[in-house]
């Protein structure tokens, strides 16, 4: 809990939703691959163009812009007390191939819109506010994801970040140089008072609950595995049932087990077999080899550990029953993140004050905020995406929801950037 727990944000302060939507449409055209999708892989020309555009807008809005050594961009609006640590907000501008146009961009541009709104009202904050564009959030071009924020928060060294290479062998350091974003500022190592990020949910939970705001309490931890079962390929017509060493039958039992493990810990758990490779994959041969991947998620690491143990025991059992050998490899281990209680409360309170239906939600994906949670009080505002677009991973939303998210983000940021009763006094004047 922080000092602002009981502070009611009684103010009519609102962002300009039309201006924000107009900016989003403009940025959405950079790298567009369809009306609603774009391909703006990290540190490509289109990522560089999107960065240039936002930096120009921020400069116009009077921000001081700095770029750090991993290419993270900080757009700062000074506070009354520049000796105090700043409050940060932001997200990313890079995308997946054919990614959603609001993924990342809405968090960055909402931050910029908030600074413009404060400018228009001539509203001063105690602490400086900084809008950040994090480098290579998606991990689509350079592995791993949330790389820029990860280096900033000390999860990776700068050398590790700069030496990542893409599929063509291009080093991240060279890609940064090429688009002019290898900055002089040191990466991380400074005090941040709080970090709040607005992001599109990328799931169906808010929409089905008719909530326009999600107060994100946690992000699911993740475990990934690659399991190979090895039996014996033999003829379908002449191998008696009791003689078979059928690797695919073993894989089928494991798929069923993974589903059961997920259901056992529902609704917070997710358990998925996303990939299955069978050899020889011929219609009249008993499969001799099957490889499957398992993806487990849960916001509580203790539960993930239990899911892990059940899977490992299951593999031993299935292999023994089926006369199979097995290879078990863990490929991913990400711990769960619990967001700061004061940040979560600030989001809930802002939504309630503004009259937006709000619910607590757990993030299924990792975001830059998960990295920032290592070094500061961090939280997230989710807005719903709409299933009506017909894409499973649809990232579409409406101008009204974006505006709602930005308003909530603004009030939650102000609760941190204005100190105690000064906040109450400032919002009373606004
Ligand atoms: Zn994103």
mmCIF file of C-alpha atoms in Angstrom, residues 15-16 19-28 40 50-51 53-55 57-58 75 89-93 101-102 104-117 131-133 198 402 406 409:
data_model
loop_
_atom_site.group_PDB
_atom_site.id
_atom_site.type_symbol
_atom_site.label_atom_id
_atom_site.label_comp_id
_atom_site.label_asym_id
_atom_site.label_seq_id
_atom_site.Cartn_x
_atom_site.Cartn_y
_atom_site.Cartn_z
ATOM 1 C CA UNK A 15 -7.687 13.305 -22.158
ATOM 2 C CA UNK A 16 -8.627 14.332 -25.705
ATOM 3 C CA UNK A 19 -6.533 13.449 -30.707
ATOM 4 C CA UNK A 20 -5.318 10.168 -29.212
ATOM 5 C CA UNK A 21 -7.285 8.106 -31.747
ATOM 6 C CA UNK A 22 -5.963 10.271 -34.608
ATOM 7 C CA UNK A 23 -2.375 9.662 -33.456
ATOM 8 C CA UNK A 24 -3.008 5.929 -33.206
ATOM 9 C CA UNK A 25 -4.367 5.829 -36.749
ATOM 10 C CA UNK A 26 -1.313 7.709 -37.997
ATOM 11 C CA UNK A 27 1.178 5.431 -36.237
ATOM 12 C CA UNK A 28 -0.884 2.409 -37.317
ATOM 13 C CA UNK A 40 6.854 -3.466 -37.554
ATOM 14 C CA UNK A 50 7.333 5.083 -35.808
ATOM 15 C CA UNK A 51 9.942 6.114 -33.212
ATOM 16 C CA UNK A 53 7.143 10.202 -35.427
ATOM 17 C CA UNK A 54 6.444 9.835 -31.688
ATOM 18 C CA UNK A 55 9.677 11.602 -30.748
ATOM 19 C CA UNK A 57 5.288 14.755 -31.271
ATOM 20 C CA UNK A 58 6.900 14.580 -27.835
ATOM 21 C CA UNK A 75 10.199 11.519 -23.123
ATOM 22 C CA UNK A 89 4.552 5.085 -18.166
ATOM 23 C CA UNK A 90 4.947 3.617 -21.645
ATOM 24 C CA UNK A 91 5.003 0.471 -23.739
ATOM 25 C CA UNK A 92 6.453 -0.540 -27.110
ATOM 26 C CA UNK A 93 6.126 0.266 -30.820
ATOM 27 C CA UNK A 101 -2.147 -2.030 -34.461
ATOM 28 C CA UNK A 102 -2.958 -1.168 -30.824
ATOM 29 C CA UNK A 104 2.021 -1.444 -27.493
ATOM 30 C CA UNK A 105 1.249 1.710 -29.451
ATOM 31 C CA UNK A 106 -1.836 2.504 -27.362
ATOM 32 C CA UNK A 107 0.243 2.525 -24.180
ATOM 33 C CA UNK A 108 2.902 4.823 -25.645
ATOM 34 C CA UNK A 109 0.446 7.245 -27.228
ATOM 35 C CA UNK A 110 -1.854 7.304 -24.192
ATOM 36 C CA UNK A 111 1.186 8.425 -22.196
ATOM 37 C CA UNK A 112 1.951 11.188 -24.677
ATOM 38 C CA UNK A 113 -1.706 12.282 -24.726
ATOM 39 C CA UNK A 114 -1.642 12.543 -20.921
ATOM 40 C CA UNK A 115 1.359 14.886 -21.065
ATOM 41 C CA UNK A 116 -0.433 17.060 -23.630
ATOM 42 C CA UNK A 117 -3.554 17.132 -21.449
ATOM 43 C CA UNK A 131 6.772 8.278 -21.321
ATOM 44 C CA UNK A 132 8.990 5.381 -22.415
ATOM 45 C CA UNK A 133 9.250 3.435 -25.657
ATOM 46 C CA UNK A 198 -1.703 0.642 -20.345
ATOM 47 C CA UNK A 402 -8.845 3.637 -25.588
ATOM 48 C CA UNK A 406 -5.982 6.680 -21.034
ATOM 49 C CA UNK A 409 -3.920 5.721 -16.632
#
